[in-house]
Coordinates of C-alpha atoms in Angstrom, one line a residue:
T1 CA -7.3 31.2 27.1
S2 CA -5.5 28.9 29.4
S3 CA -8.1 26.4 28.5
S4 CA -7.7 27.2 24.9
N5 CA -3.7 26.3 24.6
L6 CA -4.3 23.5 26.8
S7 CA -6.9 22.0 24.1
L8 CA -4.6 23.0 21.2
F9 CA -1.7 20.9 22.6
V10 CA -3.6 17.8 23.2
D11 CA -5.3 17.9 20.0
L12 CA -1.7 18.6 18.3
T13 CA -0.1 15.8 20.3
S14 CA -2.9 13.8 19.5
K15 CA -2.8 14.2 15.7
T16 CA 1.6 14.4 15.3
S17 CA 2.7 11.3 13.2
V18 CA 6.1 10.1 13.8
S19 CA 8.1 8.9 11.1
V20 CA 11.6 6.8 10.8
D21 CA 14.2 7.9 8.1
K22 CA 13.8 4.7 5.9
K23 CA 17.5 4.8 4.8
D24 CA 19.1 4.2 8.1
G25 CA 16.6 4.4 10.9
H26 CA 17.5 7.3 12.7
F27 CA 14.9 10.3 13.7
P28 CA 15.2 13.4 11.2
P29 CA 16.1 16.4 13.0
A30 CA 12.7 17.8 12.5
K31 CA 10.9 15.2 14.9
Y32 CA 13.4 15.8 18.1
G33 CA 10.6 18.3 18.5
F34 CA 7.8 15.7 19.3
S35 CA 10.5 14.1 21.9
I36 CA 10.6 17.9 23.7
S37 CA 6.7 17.7 23.6
L38 CA 6.8 14.7 25.5
N39 CA 9.0 15.6 27.7
N40 CA 7.2 18.8 28.1
A41 CA 3.5 17.5 28.6
S42 CA 5.4 15.0 31.3
V43 CA 7.2 17.6 33.4
A44 CA 3.7 20.4 33.3
S45 CA 1.5 17.7 34.2
E46 CA 3.5 16.9 37.2
Y47 CA 3.5 21.0 37.9
V48 CA 0.0 21.2 37.7
L49 CA -0.5 18.8 40.4
K50 CA 2.2 21.1 42.5
L51 CA 0.8 24.0 41.9
K52 CA -2.8 22.6 42.9
S53 CA -1.3 21.2 46.2
G54 CA 0.1 24.4 46.7
I55 CA -3.2 26.6 45.7
E56 CA -4.9 24.6 48.3
R57 CA -3.1 24.4 51.0
D58 CA -2.8 28.5 51.5
A59 CA -6.1 29.1 50.0
N60 CA -7.3 27.1 53.5
S61 CA -6.2 29.5 55.4
V62 CA -8.0 32.3 54.0
V63 CA -11.6 30.6 52.4
R64 CA -14.4 31.8 55.0
N65 CA -17.4 30.7 53.6
N66 CA -19.2 28.3 51.6
R67 CA -19.3 30.2 48.6
D68 CA -15.7 30.7 48.4
R69 CA -14.8 27.1 49.2
T70 CA -17.1 25.8 46.5
L71 CA -14.9 28.4 44.2
L72 CA -12.2 27.4 45.2
N73 CA -13.2 23.5 44.6
Q74 CA -14.4 24.2 41.0
A75 CA -10.6 25.9 40.4
L76 CA -8.9 23.2 41.6
F77 CA -10.9 20.6 39.9
Q78 CA -10.2 22.5 36.5
I79 CA -6.5 22.8 37.7
A80 CA -6.8 18.4 38.2
E81 CA -8.1 18.2 35.2
A82 CA -5.5 20.5 33.1
S83 CA -2.6 18.0 34.5
R84 CA -4.8 14.6 33.7
L85 CA -5.0 16.4 30.0
L86 CA -1.8 16.9 29.9
A87 CA -0.7 13.1 30.9
A88 CA -3.1 11.7 28.5
A89 CA -1.4 13.9 26.1
G90 CA 2.1 12.5 27.1
E91 CA 0.7 9.0 26.9
E92 CA -0.9 9.1 23.9
G93 CA 2.5 10.5 22.4
M94 CA 4.6 7.8 23.7
D95 CA 2.2 5.2 22.3
Q96 CA 2.7 6.5 18.8
L97 CA 6.7 7.2 19.5
A98 CA 6.9 3.1 20.4
N99 CA 4.7 1.9 17.7
A100 CA 6.8 3.7 15.1
L101 CA 10.1 2.0 16.5
A102 CA 8.8 -1.5 17.1
N103 CA 7.3 -1.0 13.4
R104 CA 11.1 -1.0 12.4
M105 CA 11.8 -3.9 14.5
K106 CA 9.3 -6.0 12.8
Q107 CA 11.5 -8.1 10.4
S108 CA 14.0 -8.6 13.1
M109 CA 11.5 -10.1 15.4
D110 CA 10.3 -12.2 12.5
M111 CA 13.3 -13.9 12.5
L112 CA 12.6 -15.9 15.3
N113 CA 10.3 -17.9 13.1
K114 CA 13.3 -18.9 11.7
V115 CA 15.3 -20.5 15.0
N116 CA 15.0 -24.1 15.2
Y117 CA 14.0 -25.5 18.9
L118 CA 14.1 -28.9 17.2
I119 CA 17.5 -30.1 18.0
D120 CA 19.4 -32.8 19.3
E121 CA 22.5 -33.2 21.3
K122 CA 24.8 -33.3 18.7
E123 CA 23.1 -30.1 16.6
Y124 CA 23.2 -28.5 20.1
S125 CA 27.0 -29.0 20.6
S126 CA 27.8 -28.6 16.9
G127 CA 28.5 -24.6 17.9
Y128 CA 25.9 -22.7 14.9
D129 CA 22.9 -21.7 17.2
T130 CA 20.2 -19.8 14.9
S131 CA 18.8 -18.6 17.8
D132 CA 21.9 -16.4 18.7
E133 CA 21.5 -15.4 15.8
F134 CA 18.3 -13.9 16.2
V135 CA 19.0 -12.5 19.8
Q136 CA 21.9 -10.4 18.3
T137 CA 20.6 -9.4 15.3
F138 CA 17.1 -7.8 17.5
T139 CA 19.5 -6.3 20.1
S140 CA 21.7 -4.4 17.2
E141 CA 18.5 -3.5 15.3
M142 CA 17.1 -1.6 18.9
D143 CA 20.5 0.1 18.9
T144 CA 21.1 0.9 15.9
R145 CA 18.0 1.7 14.5
A146 CA 15.1 2.2 16.7
L147 CA 16.9 4.0 19.8
P148 CA 20.3 5.9 18.9
G149 CA 19.2 9.3 19.3
L150 CA 16.5 9.2 21.9
E151 CA 18.0 8.8 25.3
E152 CA 19.7 12.1 25.4
K153 CA 16.1 13.7 24.2
L154 CA 14.1 12.3 26.6
I155 CA 13.5 12.9 30.6
E156 CA 14.5 9.8 32.2
T157 CA 10.3 8.8 32.7
N158 CA 9.8 9.1 29.3
W159 CA 12.8 7.0 28.5
D160 CA 12.3 4.1 30.7
S161 CA 8.6 4.3 29.3
L162 CA 9.6 4.1 25.8
V163 CA 12.1 0.9 26.9
R164 CA 8.6 -0.7 28.9
R165 CA 6.4 0.0 25.7
L166 CA 9.0 -2.1 23.2
A167 CA 10.0 -4.9 26.0
E168 CA 6.1 -5.3 26.6
W169 CA 5.7 -5.3 22.5
A170 CA 8.7 -7.5 22.2
A171 CA 7.4 -10.0 24.7
R172 CA 3.9 -9.9 22.9
R173 CA 5.2 -11.0 19.9
I174 CA 7.6 -13.6 21.4
E175 CA 4.5 -15.6 22.8
A176 CA 2.4 -14.8 19.8
I177 CA 5.0 -16.9 17.9
V178 CA 5.8 -19.3 20.5
M179 CA 1.9 -20.2 21.9
P180 CA -0.4 -18.1 19.3
V181 CA -3.7 -19.5 20.7
S182 CA -2.6 -17.8 24.2
A183 CA -1.4 -14.4 22.6
S184 CA -4.6 -14.2 20.4
A185 CA -7.2 -15.2 23.6
R186 CA -5.2 -12.7 25.7
G187 CA -5.5 -10.3 22.8
S188 CA -9.2 -10.7 22.4
G189 CA -10.2 -10.1 25.7
T190 CA -10.7 -13.4 26.6
G191 CA -7.7 -14.3 28.7
S192 CA -8.6 -17.0 31.5
S193 CA -12.0 -17.2 31.4
S194 CA -11.7 -18.9 28.0
T195 CA -13.6 -22.4 27.6
S196 CA -13.4 -23.5 24.2
S197 CA -13.1 -27.1 23.9
T198 CA -9.7 -27.2 22.3
S199 CA -8.3 -24.5 24.9
G200 CA -7.0 -27.4 27.2
D201 CA -6.4 -30.1 24.3
P202 CA -2.5 -29.2 23.6
S203 CA -2.8 -31.7 20.8
A204 CA -5.4 -29.5 19.2
P205 CA -4.8 -28.2 15.7
G206 CA -3.7 -24.7 16.0
N207 CA -2.6 -25.2 19.5
R208 CA 0.6 -26.2 18.7
G209 CA 2.6 -22.9 17.9
R210 CA 6.6 -23.7 18.2
R211 CA 7.6 -27.1 19.2
F212 CA 10.6 -28.0 21.7
T213 CA 12.9 -30.6 22.4
S214 CA 14.6 -30.8 25.6
L215 CA 17.6 -29.3 25.0
G216 CA 15.5 -26.6 22.5
A217 CA 13.7 -25.5 25.5
L218 CA 16.9 -24.8 26.9
R219 CA 18.3 -22.5 24.1
F220 CA 14.7 -20.9 24.1
D221 CA 15.3 -20.4 27.9
R222 CA 18.1 -18.3 27.2
D223 CA 16.8 -16.4 24.7
V224 CA 14.0 -15.5 26.8
R225 CA 16.5 -14.4 29.5
A226 CA 18.8 -12.7 26.9
L227 CA 16.0 -10.5 26.0
G228 CA 14.9 -9.3 29.3
A229 CA 18.7 -8.5 30.2
Y230 CA 19.2 -6.5 26.8
F231 CA 15.6 -4.6 28.2
A232 CA 16.5 -4.7 31.7
S233 CA 20.1 -3.1 31.0
K234 CA 18.1 0.3 28.7
S235 CA 16.0 1.1 31.9
H236 CA 17.0 3.6 34.6
R237 CA 15.0 3.0 37.2
G238 CA 12.1 1.7 35.7
S239 CA 12.1 -2.5 35.9
V240 CA 11.2 -4.7 33.4
R241 CA 11.1 -7.7 35.0
D242 CA 7.6 -8.2 34.9
V243 CA 7.4 -7.6 31.3
F244 CA 8.9 -11.4 30.2
A245 CA 6.9 -13.1 33.5
R246 CA 4.5 -15.2 31.1
L247 CA 7.2 -15.8 28.8
S248 CA 9.8 -16.9 31.3
Q249 CA 6.9 -19.6 33.2
I250 CA 6.2 -20.8 29.3
S251 CA 10.5 -21.7 29.4
L252 CA 10.4 -23.0 32.5
L253 CA 7.2 -25.2 31.6
V254 CA 9.0 -26.4 28.3
N255 CA 12.3 -27.5 30.0
L256 CA 10.4 -30.1 33.2
E257 CA 11.8 -33.3 32.6
K258 CA 8.0 -34.2 32.6
P259 CA 4.8 -32.9 32.3
E260 CA 4.0 -33.9 36.5
E261 CA 6.7 -32.0 37.6
I262 CA 4.2 -29.0 37.6
F263 CA 2.9 -30.0 40.5
D264 CA 6.1 -29.3 42.2
L265 CA 5.5 -25.6 41.3
W266 CA 1.7 -25.1 41.5
G267 CA -0.7 -24.3 43.4
P268 CA 0.2 -25.2 47.6
N269 CA 4.2 -25.7 46.1
A270 CA 4.5 -21.9 44.5
G271 CA 6.0 -20.8 47.1
G272 CA 7.1 -16.7 45.8
M273 CA 6.1 -18.0 43.3
T274 CA 2.6 -16.0 41.2
W275 CA 1.5 -17.7 38.0
R276 CA 1.1 -15.5 35.0
L277 CA -0.9 -18.3 32.8
T278 CA -4.1 -19.8 33.2
P279 CA -4.2 -23.6 33.7
S280 CA -5.6 -24.2 30.3
E281 CA -2.1 -22.1 28.9
V282 CA 0.1 -24.1 31.4
R283 CA -1.5 -27.5 29.5
R284 CA -1.1 -25.5 26.3
A285 CA 2.8 -24.8 26.6
L286 CA 3.3 -28.0 28.1
G287 CA 2.2 -29.4 24.9
L288 CA 5.2 -27.3 23.1
R289 CA 7.4 -30.2 23.9
T290 CA 7.6 -33.1 21.3
D291 CA 8.6 -35.5 24.2
F292 CA 5.3 -35.1 26.5
S293 CA 2.4 -37.0 26.4
A294 CA -0.4 -35.1 25.2
E295 CA -2.6 -37.5 27.2
A296 CA -1.0 -37.0 30.3
I297 CA -0.7 -33.1 29.9
K298 CA -4.3 -33.4 29.3
G299 CA -5.2 -35.7 32.5
L300 CA -3.3 -33.3 34.7
K301 CA -5.6 -31.9 37.7
L302 CA -4.9 -28.2 37.8

């Protein structure tokens, strides 16, 4: 009976769809049952493991022969499997919830395409800043259309998990806009193993992504920091700092004064920094600067 109930729960959770009210972006009351199911799955998975540990500890004093030991191990395995299935159901449900919320944020994220990073000193000091408008709109939409009503409905671990998932989505989307070849390669599984003829050539068609002046790079750095700080402020105990590591390193690269400065940060000079970008991605990021020579970038020995 327990096995049947568990299978039913997993099946229902995997098939439950999550929708957002189109009028104001809030979850309708009927959908809050989904949040409760996520909490139950997470807590139940932990409690089942505690139950397993307690049974294993107490049974050691009464198990006398190999037959009983075999039966005990079989039971313990089934209990552990129940915990795994509950955890997997909860994770799948969290993915569905995060995807539903991310779909509501696509229009706000697409505003990044309108941000001008090709600015001169006059435009930078003029006071009008499209990047400020993007960050403010995105965070405001996240607060009013995606997240309201959920923090009090989710247990802390699930809330932090949701915030991290949304931060990961935002970071992927931004990288896909700024450096699309890199994001595409990671998504297709090629990653650092990509050896295409254009992967190391920042001047190749399709490798450009967004372009930056030196002042536009400063603006981009501010945007990345603002979004990272926003998601960090939403998380209770979890950390999202690593989520924006790749974007932070792209920002670092486009803010160099010249391509050769990469050697102050690369290899033995990296210090405590762990580079998340491959050498070809470093060259591609440097190629986003309008005033960096493509030949100088291509000639870097990384």
